[in-house]
Amino acid sequence: MAPGSKAERKAALDAGAWMFNVVTSVGIIMVNKALMATHGFSFATTLTGLHFATTTLMTLVMKWLGYIQPSYLPLPELVKFVFFANLSIVGMNVSLMWNSVGFYQIAKLCIIPVLCFLEILLDKVRYSRDTKLSIVLVLVGVAVCTVTDVSVNSQGLLAAAIAVWSTALQQHYVHHLQRKYSLGSFNLLGHTAPGQAASLLVLGPFVDFWLTNKRVDTFNYTSIVTFFIVLSCIIAVGTNLSQFICIGRFTAVSFQVLGHMKTILVLTLGFLFFGKEGLNFHVALGMLLAVIGMIWYGNASSKPGGKERQVYSTPSEKTQKHGILSSQSELDQKV
């Protein structure tokens, strides 16, 4: 295959992965909004457990059909991942309950700089000036169009900090495990989904009762509510899989930066379906800044030196190369 056609094929697969994630993520937001806001099903943690139970079922079927080959993930690594992932889910729900919507949005934006810090510290990644500036522009744009009222207290600040760090660690860990153990997205999901499903289905009802003072087992499950729960679970399979695919192909930072495209899309769909209320000058300005920042990030991070992983030579290699530091361009092209 010619180099040009290979690059074009990779670009098409990358675009398909992003589109898959955007469509499923926006779809599940819309379905869950109808389920929770319209029909009163406010048991988010238990619902997430059902999502992972459905995902587990999907991976078992894929294994049975031979599409997922046997792979290995050490139990300590699995336990660590499930801990971070579940703490992220509970932390985000508690942060939303204890904080204003504005501060909750600010906390979500903080995931990007925390991920950058983790990549610099753990992966020895170096960012160019343009890459850094593009990330800042995305953060400013999303903040302008989503952050309104900002109020916080000590317990809300603690919940937000736990949510941000656990989410960043979980997403960084996805990329780390795929690289370290040569795991594909299906393989990693096959290892992690059962543990998350089991733990969330056991703990979820208690966490939801603590958050809402309502019991999931006494809820009035009408046919329409059941339909939305099933639809949410089906879409969640695609959301979970597409997240692993995107982080595996790119990095957690890129997933977060370009992932804010979903925020812009949700705002746009809200304007199209619900009229002009909610859309004003500063929201439109923020959306424009965020989109410009995303395009800038894509261009800056893909250039040589835009985002590099520093590779240090062994002592013998350093002697041969007179102590010169070699660097390997990462270019966000993880497969």
Short mmCIF file of C-alpha atoms in Angstrom, two decimals:
data_model
loop_
_atom_site.label_atom_id
_atom_site.label_comp_id
_atom_site.label_asym_id
_atom_site.label_seq_id
_atom_site.Cartn_x
_atom_site.Cartn_y
_atom_site.Cartn_z
CA MET A 1 0.00 0.00 0.00
CA ALA A 2 1.37 3.43 -0.95
CA PRO A 3 2.32 5.78 1.93
CA GLY A 4 -0.29 8.29 0.83
CA SER A 5 -3.12 5.78 0.81
CA LYS A 6 -2.02 4.42 4.21
CA ALA A 7 -2.13 7.92 5.70
CA GLU A 8 -5.50 8.55 4.11
CA ARG A 9 -6.86 5.28 5.53
CA LYS A 10 -5.62 6.19 9.01
CA ALA A 11 -7.16 9.66 8.74
CA ALA A 12 -10.48 8.11 7.72
CA LEU A 13 -10.35 5.67 10.65
CA ASP A 14 -9.47 8.49 13.07
CA ALA A 15 -12.38 10.58 11.80
CA GLY A 16 -14.70 7.59 12.06
CA ALA A 17 -13.62 6.96 15.66
CA TRP A 18 -14.29 10.58 16.62
CA MET A 19 -17.66 10.59 14.87
CA PHE A 20 -18.63 7.32 16.58
CA ASN A 21 -17.81 8.83 19.97
CA VAL A 22 -19.53 12.15 19.29
CA VAL A 23 -22.75 10.54 18.00
CA THR A 24 -23.04 8.02 20.84
CA SER A 25 -22.08 10.54 23.55
CA VAL A 26 -24.57 13.16 22.37
CA GLY A 27 -27.21 10.47 21.90
CA ILE A 28 -26.85 9.15 25.44
CA ILE A 29 -26.95 12.69 26.85
CA MET A 30 -30.26 13.33 25.09
CA VAL A 31 -31.75 9.97 26.16
CA ASN A 32 -30.61 10.33 29.79
CA LYS A 33 -31.92 13.89 29.90
CA ALA A 34 -35.35 12.64 28.85
CA LEU A 35 -35.12 9.73 31.29
CA MET A 36 -34.07 11.80 34.29
CA ALA A 37 -35.51 15.26 33.72
CA THR A 38 -38.80 14.28 32.09
CA HIS A 39 -39.56 10.91 33.68
CA GLY A 40 -37.85 11.37 37.05
CA PHE A 41 -35.44 8.42 36.93
CA SER A 42 -32.61 10.07 38.91
CA PHE A 43 -30.57 6.96 39.75
CA ALA A 44 -27.47 7.82 37.73
CA THR A 45 -25.01 5.47 39.44
CA THR A 46 -27.27 2.43 39.14
CA LEU A 47 -27.98 3.33 35.51
CA THR A 48 -24.24 3.41 34.84
CA GLY A 49 -23.99 -0.07 36.38
CA LEU A 50 -26.66 -1.23 33.91
CA HIS A 51 -24.64 0.37 31.12
CA PHE A 52 -21.58 -1.68 32.00
CA ALA A 53 -23.65 -4.84 32.48
CA THR A 54 -24.92 -4.42 28.90
CA THR A 55 -21.37 -3.72 27.73
CA THR A 56 -20.20 -6.90 29.49
CA LEU A 57 -22.88 -8.88 27.68
CA MET A 58 -21.69 -7.43 24.38
CA THR A 59 -18.06 -8.42 25.04
CA LEU A 60 -19.11 -11.97 26.00
CA VAL A 61 -21.03 -12.32 22.73
CA MET A 62 -18.04 -10.93 20.80
CA LYS A 63 -15.74 -13.46 22.52
CA TRP A 64 -18.15 -16.28 21.73
CA LEU A 65 -18.20 -15.23 18.08
CA GLY A 66 -14.40 -15.09 18.02
CA TYR A 67 -14.05 -11.33 17.47
CA ILE A 68 -12.23 -10.82 20.79
CA GLN A 69 -9.10 -12.91 21.24
CA PRO A 70 -7.85 -14.02 24.69
CA SER A 71 -5.62 -11.44 26.38
CA TYR A 72 -4.01 -10.83 29.76
CA LEU A 73 -4.45 -8.03 32.30
CA PRO A 74 -3.03 -8.49 35.82
CA LEU A 75 -5.61 -8.39 38.61
CA PRO A 76 -3.92 -5.47 40.49
CA GLU A 77 -4.06 -3.37 37.31
CA LEU A 78 -7.73 -4.25 36.82
CA VAL A 79 -8.62 -3.40 40.44
CA LYS A 80 -6.80 -0.07 40.17
CA PHE A 81 -8.60 0.83 36.95
CA VAL A 82 -12.05 -0.11 38.31
CA PHE A 83 -11.37 1.93 41.46
CA PHE A 84 -10.45 5.07 39.49
CA ALA A 85 -13.32 4.60 37.03
CA ASN A 86 -15.99 4.11 39.72
CA LEU A 87 -14.61 6.95 41.83
CA SER A 88 -14.85 9.16 38.74
CA ILE A 89 -18.53 8.27 38.21
CA VAL A 90 -19.53 8.77 41.86
CA GLY A 91 -17.33 11.87 42.19
CA MET A 92 -18.91 13.57 39.19
CA ASN A 93 -22.43 12.82 40.46
CA VAL A 94 -21.63 14.13 43.95
CA SER A 95 -19.86 17.19 42.50
CA LEU A 96 -22.96 18.02 40.45
CA MET A 97 -25.16 17.64 43.55
CA TRP A 98 -23.00 19.72 45.91
CA ASN A 99 -21.85 22.44 43.49
CA SER A 100 -23.49 24.98 41.23
CA VAL A 101 -23.68 24.07 37.54
CA GLY A 102 -21.07 26.73 36.79
CA PHE A 103 -18.50 25.33 39.19
CA TYR A 104 -19.27 21.80 37.99
CA GLN A 105 -18.41 22.91 34.44
CA ILE A 106 -15.19 24.55 35.68
CA ALA A 107 -14.25 21.28 37.40
CA LYS A 108 -14.80 19.34 34.17
CA LEU A 109 -12.56 21.79 32.33
CA CYS A 110 -9.82 21.19 34.91
CA ILE A 111 -9.53 17.59 33.71
CA ILE A 112 -7.51 18.76 30.69
CA PRO A 113 -4.68 20.52 32.60
CA VAL A 114 -4.54 17.60 35.06
CA LEU A 115 -4.18 15.16 32.14
CA CYS A 116 -1.44 17.36 30.65
CA PHE A 117 0.35 17.23 34.01
CA LEU A 118 0.05 13.42 34.11
CA GLU A 119 1.39 13.08 30.56
CA ILE A 120 4.34 15.36 31.36
CA LEU A 121 5.08 13.60 34.66
CA LEU A 122 4.41 9.95 33.75
CA ASP A 123 4.85 9.78 29.98
CA LYS A 124 7.58 12.45 29.62
CA VAL A 125 5.51 14.27 26.98
CA ARG A 126 6.53 17.74 25.86
CA TYR A 127 4.08 20.22 24.28
CA SER A 128 4.94 22.98 21.84
CA ARG A 129 3.87 26.55 22.51
CA ASP A 130 1.12 26.40 19.88
CA THR A 131 -0.26 23.19 21.37
CA LYS A 132 -0.39 24.77 24.84
CA LEU A 133 -2.04 27.94 23.53
CA SER A 134 -4.64 25.96 21.57
CA ILE A 135 -5.59 24.03 24.73
CA VAL A 136 -5.97 27.31 26.62
CA LEU A 137 -8.21 28.70 23.86
CA VAL A 138 -10.45 25.61 24.00
CA LEU A 139 -10.75 25.94 27.79
CA VAL A 140 -11.58 29.65 27.55
CA GLY A 141 -14.15 29.08 24.81
CA VAL A 142 -15.96 26.26 26.60
CA ALA A 143 -15.88 28.22 29.86
CA VAL A 144 -17.40 31.29 28.20
CA CYS A 145 -20.32 29.35 26.71
CA THR A 146 -21.06 26.98 29.61
CA VAL A 147 -20.05 28.59 32.91
CA THR A 148 -22.74 30.81 34.45
CA ASP A 149 -23.32 30.90 38.19
CA VAL A 150 -20.26 29.91 40.21
CA SER A 151 -20.62 29.07 43.89
CA VAL A 152 -18.70 26.50 45.91
CA ASN A 153 -18.29 25.28 49.46
CA SER A 154 -15.64 23.13 51.15
CA GLN A 155 -17.40 19.78 50.61
CA GLY A 156 -18.23 20.70 47.01
CA LEU A 157 -14.60 21.63 46.37
CA LEU A 158 -13.43 18.30 47.79
CA ALA A 159 -15.93 16.36 45.64
CA ALA A 160 -14.86 18.27 42.53
CA ALA A 161 -11.16 17.62 43.23
CA ILE A 162 -11.81 13.88 43.67
CA ALA A 163 -13.92 13.80 40.49
CA VAL A 164 -11.31 15.63 38.40
CA TRP A 165 -8.30 13.59 39.52
CA SER A 166 -10.07 10.22 39.37
CA THR A 167 -11.42 10.97 35.87
CA ALA A 168 -7.99 12.09 34.66
CA LEU A 169 -6.31 9.02 36.16
CA GLN A 170 -8.93 6.67 34.66
CA GLN A 171 -8.56 8.14 31.16
CA HIS A 172 -4.77 8.21 31.37
CA TYR A 173 -4.85 4.61 32.57
CA VAL A 174 -6.86 3.51 29.51
CA HIS A 175 -4.04 4.67 27.24
CA HIS A 176 -1.36 3.26 29.56
CA LEU A 177 -2.88 -0.23 29.76
CA GLN A 178 -3.46 -0.47 26.02
CA ARG A 179 0.19 0.40 25.35
CA LYS A 180 1.73 -1.65 28.18
CA TYR A 181 -0.19 -4.89 27.56
CA SER A 182 -0.87 -4.46 23.81
CA LEU A 183 -4.62 -4.54 24.41
CA GLY A 184 -7.16 -3.54 21.80
CA SER A 185 -10.23 -1.54 22.75
CA PHE A 186 -12.48 -4.63 22.79
CA ASN A 187 -9.96 -6.57 24.88
CA LEU A 188 -9.58 -3.85 27.52
CA LEU A 189 -13.32 -3.34 27.69
CA GLY A 190 -13.78 -7.09 28.08
CA HIS A 191 -11.49 -7.03 31.12
CA THR A 192 -12.83 -3.91 32.82
CA ALA A 193 -16.59 -3.84 32.09
CA PRO A 194 -17.53 -6.88 34.28
CA GLY A 195 -15.76 -5.43 37.33
CA GLN A 196 -17.39 -2.03 36.88
CA ALA A 197 -20.81 -3.59 36.28
CA ALA A 198 -20.65 -5.79 39.39
CA SER A 199 -19.35 -3.06 41.71
CA LEU A 200 -21.71 -0.35 40.47
CA LEU A 201 -24.80 -2.58 40.58
CA VAL A 202 -23.97 -3.47 44.20
CA LEU A 203 -23.02 0.03 45.36
CA GLY A 204 -25.20 2.04 42.97
CA PRO A 205 -28.55 1.76 44.79
CA PHE A 206 -26.94 2.86 48.08
CA VAL A 207 -25.10 5.78 46.46
CA ASP A 208 -28.25 6.87 44.62
CA PHE A 209 -30.31 6.69 47.82
CA TRP A 210 -27.70 8.86 49.53
CA LEU A 211 -27.78 11.39 46.66
CA THR A 212 -31.55 11.47 46.00
CA ASN A 213 -33.18 10.03 49.13
CA LYS A 214 -35.13 7.71 46.80
CA ARG A 215 -34.97 3.95 46.37
CA VAL A 216 -34.38 2.53 42.90
CA ASP A 217 -36.41 -0.61 43.68
CA THR A 218 -39.56 1.36 44.55
CA PHE A 219 -39.55 3.51 41.40
CA ASN A 220 -42.60 3.29 39.12
CA TYR A 221 -41.19 1.56 36.03
CA THR A 222 -43.63 2.43 33.27
CA SER A 223 -43.21 1.07 29.75
CA ILE A 224 -41.79 4.38 28.50
CA VAL A 225 -39.24 4.55 31.36
CA THR A 226 -38.19 0.97 30.66
CA PHE A 227 -37.83 1.79 26.97
CA PHE A 228 -35.54 4.74 27.73
CA ILE A 229 -33.45 2.65 30.16
CA VAL A 230 -32.96 -0.06 27.53
CA LEU A 231 -32.16 2.55 24.84
CA SER A 232 -29.68 4.25 27.19
CA CYS A 233 -27.94 0.91 27.84
CA ILE A 234 -27.70 0.12 24.12
CA ILE A 235 -26.19 3.51 23.28
CA ALA A 236 -23.83 3.22 26.29
CA VAL A 237 -22.18 0.18 24.70
CA GLY A 238 -21.10 2.41 21.81
CA THR A 239 -20.10 5.23 24.16
CA ASN A 240 -17.89 2.99 26.30
CA LEU A 241 -16.29 1.32 23.28
CA SER A 242 -15.73 4.56 21.37
CA GLN A 243 -14.03 6.13 24.41
CA PHE A 244 -11.50 3.30 24.54
CA ILE A 245 -11.00 3.42 20.76
CA CYS A 246 -10.39 7.19 20.75
CA ILE A 247 -8.03 7.23 23.75
CA GLY A 248 -6.19 4.25 22.27
CA ARG A 249 -5.77 5.89 18.86
CA PHE A 250 -4.91 9.32 20.27
CA THR A 251 -4.26 10.25 23.91
CA ALA A 252 -6.43 11.15 26.88
CA VAL A 253 -5.60 14.86 26.44
CA SER A 254 -6.64 14.83 22.78
CA PHE A 255 -9.79 12.93 23.73
CA GLN A 256 -10.70 15.64 26.25
CA VAL A 257 -9.77 18.63 24.06
CA LEU A 258 -11.57 17.49 20.92
CA GLY A 259 -14.25 15.89 23.08
CA HIS A 260 -15.52 19.35 23.97
CA MET A 261 -16.90 19.30 20.44
CA LYS A 262 -19.71 17.30 22.06
CA THR A 263 -20.45 20.20 24.42
CA ILE A 264 -20.71 22.58 21.47
CA LEU A 265 -22.92 20.13 19.59
CA VAL A 266 -25.27 19.67 22.56
CA LEU A 267 -25.61 23.46 22.87
CA THR A 268 -26.28 23.75 19.14
CA LEU A 269 -28.90 20.99 19.18
CA GLY A 270 -30.54 22.63 22.19
CA PHE A 271 -30.78 25.87 20.23
CA LEU A 272 -32.21 24.11 17.15
CA PHE A 273 -34.81 22.12 19.09
CA PHE A 274 -35.74 24.55 21.84
CA GLY A 275 -35.42 27.93 20.16
CA LYS A 276 -33.24 30.95 20.78
CA GLU A 277 -33.46 30.90 24.56
CA GLY A 278 -30.06 30.07 25.96
CA LEU A 279 -28.21 31.35 22.89
CA ASN A 280 -26.79 34.83 23.23
CA PHE A 281 -23.67 36.73 22.20
CA HIS A 282 -21.29 35.37 24.85
CA VAL A 283 -22.47 31.77 24.28
CA ALA A 284 -21.96 32.12 20.51
CA LEU A 285 -18.56 33.74 21.10
CA GLY A 286 -17.51 30.93 23.42
CA MET A 287 -18.58 28.29 20.90
CA LEU A 288 -16.60 30.03 18.15
CA LEU A 289 -13.46 30.29 20.34
CA ALA A 290 -13.74 26.61 21.32
CA VAL A 291 -14.08 25.44 17.71
CA ILE A 292 -11.11 27.57 16.62
CA GLY A 293 -9.11 26.16 19.53
CA MET A 294 -9.98 22.56 18.58
CA ILE A 295 -8.91 23.10 14.97
CA TRP A 296 -5.72 24.81 16.15
CA TYR A 297 -4.97 21.95 18.56
CA GLY A 298 -5.45 19.35 15.82
CA ASN A 299 -3.01 21.18 13.55
CA ALA A 300 -0.47 22.10 16.25
CA SER A 301 -0.29 18.70 17.94
CA SER A 302 0.13 16.86 14.62
CA LYS A 303 3.17 18.88 13.55
CA PRO A 304 6.71 17.65 14.33
CA GLY A 305 7.49 18.81 17.86
CA GLY A 306 3.85 19.64 18.57
CA LYS A 307 3.61 16.82 21.06
CA GLU A 308 6.62 14.64 21.73
CA ARG A 309 7.39 11.76 24.06
CA GLN A 310 10.93 12.07 25.38
CA VAL A 311 12.87 8.80 25.17
CA TYR A 312 16.02 8.62 27.27
CA SER A 313 18.88 6.44 26.08
CA THR A 314 20.53 3.72 28.17
CA PRO A 315 23.95 4.58 29.70
CA SER A 316 25.81 2.75 26.89
CA GLU A 317 23.73 4.55 24.24
CA LYS A 318 24.39 7.87 25.95
CA THR A 319 28.13 7.19 25.77
CA GLN A 320 27.89 6.38 22.09
CA LYS A 321 25.79 9.45 21.40
CA HIS A 322 27.80 11.74 23.70
CA GLY A 323 24.90 12.17 26.10
CA ILE A 324 22.55 13.56 23.48
CA LEU A 325 18.85 13.18 24.31
CA SER A 326 16.83 11.49 21.59
CA SER A 327 13.15 12.20 21.15
CA GLN A 328 10.48 10.23 19.40
CA SER A 329 7.56 12.11 17.88
CA GLU A 330 4.25 10.83 19.19
CA LEU A 331 1.96 13.00 17.05
CA ASP A 332 -1.16 11.60 18.70
CA GLN A 333 -1.15 8.67 16.27
CA LYS A 334 -1.68 5.77 18.66
CA VAL A 335 -3.38 2.81 17.04
#
